[in-house]
Short mmCIF file of N, CA, C and O in Angstrom, two decimals:
data_model
loop_
_atom_site.label_atom_id
_atom_site.label_comp_id
_atom_site.label_asym_id
_atom_site.label_seq_id
_atom_site.Cartn_x
_atom_site.Cartn_y
_atom_site.Cartn_z
N UNK A 116 1.74 -37.47 -10.25
CA UNK A 116 2.15 -36.28 -10.92
C UNK A 116 1.90 -36.27 -12.41
O UNK A 116 1.81 -35.27 -12.98
N UNK A 117 1.74 -37.37 -12.99
CA UNK A 117 1.45 -37.52 -14.39
C UNK A 117 0.19 -36.88 -14.81
O UNK A 117 0.11 -36.28 -15.95
N UNK A 118 -0.78 -36.79 -13.97
CA UNK A 118 -2.11 -36.19 -14.32
C UNK A 118 -1.96 -34.65 -14.35
O UNK A 118 -2.86 -33.95 -14.87
N UNK A 119 -0.92 -34.02 -13.80
CA UNK A 119 -0.77 -32.56 -13.76
C UNK A 119 0.08 -32.09 -14.88
O UNK A 119 0.19 -30.84 -15.00
N UNK A 120 0.76 -32.91 -15.63
CA UNK A 120 1.55 -32.52 -16.71
C UNK A 120 0.70 -32.05 -17.89
O UNK A 120 -0.22 -32.75 -18.38
N UNK A 121 1.01 -30.85 -18.33
CA UNK A 121 0.19 -30.26 -19.42
C UNK A 121 0.92 -30.58 -20.78
O UNK A 121 0.20 -30.91 -21.77
N UNK A 122 2.19 -30.53 -20.76
CA UNK A 122 2.90 -30.79 -22.03
C UNK A 122 4.38 -30.79 -21.82
O UNK A 122 4.82 -30.71 -20.65
N UNK A 123 5.14 -30.88 -22.85
CA UNK A 123 6.59 -30.83 -22.72
C UNK A 123 7.17 -29.57 -23.35
O UNK A 123 6.55 -28.93 -24.17
N UNK A 124 8.30 -29.13 -22.89
CA UNK A 124 8.96 -27.90 -23.33
C UNK A 124 9.78 -28.22 -24.53
O UNK A 124 10.63 -29.12 -24.52
N UNK A 125 9.63 -27.39 -25.60
CA UNK A 125 10.44 -27.53 -26.81
C UNK A 125 11.74 -26.77 -26.57
O UNK A 125 11.69 -25.52 -26.50
N UNK A 126 12.78 -27.35 -26.33
CA UNK A 126 14.08 -26.72 -26.02
C UNK A 126 14.62 -25.78 -27.18
O UNK A 126 15.29 -24.70 -26.85
N UNK A 127 14.17 -26.00 -28.33
CA UNK A 127 14.66 -25.12 -29.41
C UNK A 127 14.00 -23.73 -29.46
O UNK A 127 14.50 -22.83 -30.00
N UNK A 128 12.84 -23.56 -28.79
CA UNK A 128 12.17 -22.38 -28.77
C UNK A 128 12.48 -21.50 -27.52
O UNK A 128 12.14 -20.30 -27.46
N UNK A 129 13.10 -22.01 -26.57
CA UNK A 129 13.56 -21.35 -25.31
C UNK A 129 14.78 -20.50 -25.67
O UNK A 129 15.76 -21.03 -26.14
N UNK A 130 14.74 -19.15 -25.33
CA UNK A 130 15.91 -18.35 -25.63
C UNK A 130 17.04 -18.69 -24.68
O UNK A 130 16.85 -18.99 -23.48
N UNK A 131 18.29 -18.68 -25.14
CA UNK A 131 19.40 -19.06 -24.35
C UNK A 131 20.00 -17.82 -23.58
O UNK A 131 20.59 -17.96 -22.56
N UNK A 132 19.79 -16.65 -24.15
CA UNK A 132 20.31 -15.43 -23.49
C UNK A 132 19.16 -14.71 -22.71
O UNK A 132 18.01 -14.79 -23.14
N UNK A 133 19.54 -14.03 -21.68
CA UNK A 133 18.58 -13.29 -20.94
C UNK A 133 18.53 -11.92 -21.57
O UNK A 133 19.50 -11.20 -21.70
N UNK A 134 17.27 -11.46 -21.98
CA UNK A 134 17.17 -10.20 -22.67
C UNK A 134 16.88 -9.05 -21.68
O UNK A 134 17.46 -7.94 -21.81
N UNK A 135 16.18 -9.30 -20.62
CA UNK A 135 15.83 -8.31 -19.59
C UNK A 135 16.95 -8.12 -18.60
O UNK A 135 17.43 -9.15 -18.05
N UNK A 136 17.35 -6.92 -18.29
CA UNK A 136 18.27 -6.67 -17.24
C UNK A 136 17.57 -5.85 -16.16
O UNK A 136 17.06 -4.76 -16.50
N UNK A 137 17.51 -6.35 -15.00
CA UNK A 137 16.80 -5.66 -13.94
C UNK A 137 17.48 -4.34 -13.49
O UNK A 137 18.68 -4.17 -13.68
N UNK A 138 16.68 -3.44 -13.10
CA UNK A 138 17.21 -2.11 -12.71
C UNK A 138 18.17 -2.21 -11.55
O UNK A 138 17.83 -3.00 -10.56
N UNK A 139 19.25 -1.63 -11.51
CA UNK A 139 20.20 -1.70 -10.49
C UNK A 139 21.22 -2.82 -10.62
O UNK A 139 22.15 -2.90 -9.79
N UNK A 140 21.12 -3.57 -11.67
CA UNK A 140 22.05 -4.65 -11.88
C UNK A 140 22.89 -4.35 -13.13
O UNK A 140 23.05 -5.27 -13.95
N UNK A 141 23.39 -3.20 -13.30
CA UNK A 141 24.20 -2.86 -14.49
C UNK A 141 23.50 -1.90 -15.46
O UNK A 141 24.06 -1.45 -16.38
N UNK A 142 22.14 -1.75 -15.25
CA UNK A 142 21.47 -0.83 -16.12
C UNK A 142 21.78 0.68 -15.77
O UNK A 142 22.23 0.96 -14.68
N UNK A 143 21.49 1.53 -16.71
CA UNK A 143 21.64 2.94 -16.43
C UNK A 143 20.51 3.52 -15.79
O UNK A 143 19.37 3.18 -16.19
N UNK A 144 20.71 4.37 -14.85
CA UNK A 144 19.59 4.97 -14.15
C UNK A 144 19.87 6.53 -14.17
O UNK A 144 21.00 6.92 -13.92
N UNK A 145 18.85 7.24 -14.26
CA UNK A 145 18.91 8.73 -14.24
C UNK A 145 18.26 9.26 -13.05
O UNK A 145 17.44 10.17 -13.12
N UNK A 146 18.63 8.80 -11.84
CA UNK A 146 17.96 9.28 -10.64
C UNK A 146 18.56 10.67 -10.27
O UNK A 146 19.73 10.97 -10.42
N UNK A 147 17.68 11.42 -9.65
CA UNK A 147 18.11 12.67 -9.15
C UNK A 147 18.61 12.58 -7.70
O UNK A 147 17.85 12.12 -6.86
N UNK A 148 19.91 12.83 -7.42
CA UNK A 148 20.52 12.63 -6.16
C UNK A 148 19.92 13.60 -5.17
O UNK A 148 19.87 13.31 -3.98
N UNK A 149 19.45 14.77 -5.57
CA UNK A 149 18.87 15.76 -4.67
C UNK A 149 17.52 15.27 -4.04
O UNK A 149 17.32 15.49 -2.92
N UNK A 150 16.78 14.57 -4.89
CA UNK A 150 15.48 14.07 -4.31
C UNK A 150 15.73 12.95 -3.32
O UNK A 150 15.01 12.83 -2.39
N UNK A 151 16.72 12.15 -3.62
CA UNK A 151 17.10 11.02 -2.65
C UNK A 151 17.54 11.57 -1.37
O UNK A 151 17.12 11.15 -0.24
N UNK A 152 18.33 12.62 -1.40
CA UNK A 152 18.85 13.30 -0.22
C UNK A 152 17.72 13.91 0.60
O UNK A 152 17.65 13.78 1.78
N UNK A 153 16.71 14.55 -0.18
CA UNK A 153 15.68 15.15 0.51
C UNK A 153 14.81 14.17 1.24
O UNK A 153 14.26 14.34 2.38
N UNK A 154 14.55 12.99 0.57
CA UNK A 154 13.80 11.94 1.19
C UNK A 154 14.42 11.39 2.40
O UNK A 154 13.77 11.11 3.43
N UNK A 155 15.84 11.20 2.40
CA UNK A 155 16.42 10.72 3.64
C UNK A 155 16.43 11.71 4.76
O UNK A 155 16.15 11.28 5.90
N UNK A 156 16.48 13.00 4.44
CA UNK A 156 16.42 14.00 5.49
C UNK A 156 15.04 14.02 6.08
O UNK A 156 14.87 14.08 7.26
N UNK A 157 13.95 13.93 5.28
CA UNK A 157 12.62 13.87 5.74
C UNK A 157 12.38 12.61 6.55
O UNK A 157 11.56 12.73 7.57
N UNK A 158 12.99 11.49 6.24
CA UNK A 158 12.70 10.24 7.00
C UNK A 158 13.36 10.42 8.37
O UNK A 158 12.91 9.73 9.29
N UNK A 159 14.32 11.28 8.51
CA UNK A 159 14.95 11.52 9.84
C UNK A 159 14.18 12.56 10.57
O UNK A 159 13.86 12.36 11.76
N UNK A 160 13.83 13.63 9.93
CA UNK A 160 13.15 14.77 10.55
C UNK A 160 11.75 14.56 11.04
O UNK A 160 11.33 15.01 11.99
N UNK A 161 10.94 13.81 10.21
CA UNK A 161 9.50 13.65 10.49
C UNK A 161 9.33 12.95 11.85
O UNK A 161 8.60 13.38 12.63
N UNK A 162 9.95 11.80 12.01
CA UNK A 162 9.87 11.17 13.32
C UNK A 162 10.30 11.92 14.49
O UNK A 162 9.74 11.95 15.62
N UNK A 163 11.41 12.71 14.34
CA UNK A 163 11.88 13.61 15.38
C UNK A 163 10.86 14.68 15.72
O UNK A 163 10.69 15.03 16.86
N UNK A 164 10.25 15.25 14.68
CA UNK A 164 9.18 16.26 14.85
C UNK A 164 7.99 15.69 15.57
O UNK A 164 7.37 16.37 16.52
N UNK A 165 7.64 14.50 15.23
CA UNK A 165 6.52 13.81 15.90
C UNK A 165 6.78 13.56 17.42
O UNK A 165 5.98 13.81 18.24
N UNK A 166 7.98 13.21 17.62
CA UNK A 166 8.45 12.82 19.01
C UNK A 166 8.46 14.12 19.83
O UNK A 166 8.04 14.26 20.92
N UNK A 167 9.00 15.25 19.18
CA UNK A 167 9.08 16.50 19.93
C UNK A 167 7.70 17.09 20.24
O UNK A 167 7.41 17.63 21.23
N UNK A 168 6.64 17.00 19.30
CA UNK A 168 5.33 17.40 19.52
C UNK A 168 4.72 16.53 20.59
O UNK A 168 3.98 17.15 21.48
N UNK A 169 4.95 15.32 20.62
CA UNK A 169 4.38 14.45 21.73
C UNK A 169 4.95 14.81 23.12
O UNK A 169 4.23 14.95 24.10
N UNK A 170 6.22 15.09 23.20
CA UNK A 170 6.91 15.54 24.47
C UNK A 170 6.35 16.90 24.86
O UNK A 170 6.14 17.16 26.06
N UNK A 171 6.22 17.77 23.92
CA UNK A 171 5.73 19.11 24.23
C UNK A 171 4.27 19.00 24.72
O UNK A 171 3.95 19.76 25.71
N UNK A 172 3.38 18.21 24.06
CA UNK A 172 2.06 18.01 24.52
C UNK A 172 2.02 17.42 25.87
O UNK A 172 1.20 17.82 26.75
N UNK A 173 2.89 16.53 26.20
CA UNK A 173 2.91 15.87 27.47
C UNK A 173 3.31 16.81 28.52
O UNK A 173 2.78 16.87 29.71
N UNK A 174 4.28 17.72 28.21
CA UNK A 174 4.78 18.64 29.23
C UNK A 174 3.74 19.72 29.50
O UNK A 174 3.56 20.08 30.72
N UNK A 175 3.04 20.23 28.55
CA UNK A 175 2.04 21.31 28.79
C UNK A 175 0.72 20.72 29.32
O UNK A 175 0.00 21.54 29.98
N UNK A 176 0.45 19.56 29.24
CA UNK A 176 -0.82 18.98 29.75
C UNK A 176 -0.59 18.22 31.06
O UNK A 176 -1.58 17.71 31.60
N UNK A 177 0.61 18.17 31.60
CA UNK A 177 0.92 17.40 32.64
C UNK A 177 0.33 18.11 34.00
O UNK A 177 0.59 19.26 34.11
N UNK A 178 -0.40 17.42 34.79
CA UNK A 178 -0.93 17.98 35.99
C UNK A 178 -0.03 17.56 37.15
O UNK A 178 0.39 16.40 37.22
N UNK A 179 0.23 18.49 37.99
CA UNK A 179 1.10 18.22 39.14
C UNK A 179 0.24 18.04 40.45
O UNK A 179 -0.83 18.53 40.62
#
């Protein structure tokens, strides 16, 4: 392992406090709740619409 060591860390230059605060961990956010609601509704309706179209296509193209 000694051949992979580049140098040593100077402890006096390392900051003791964390400056960056990740989003969602106490930071303020200005999200629009309406757009979140719209996205959730679309995530529900789009798969249902695809399923409905597939069932309709199956029904109309079904040969008896």
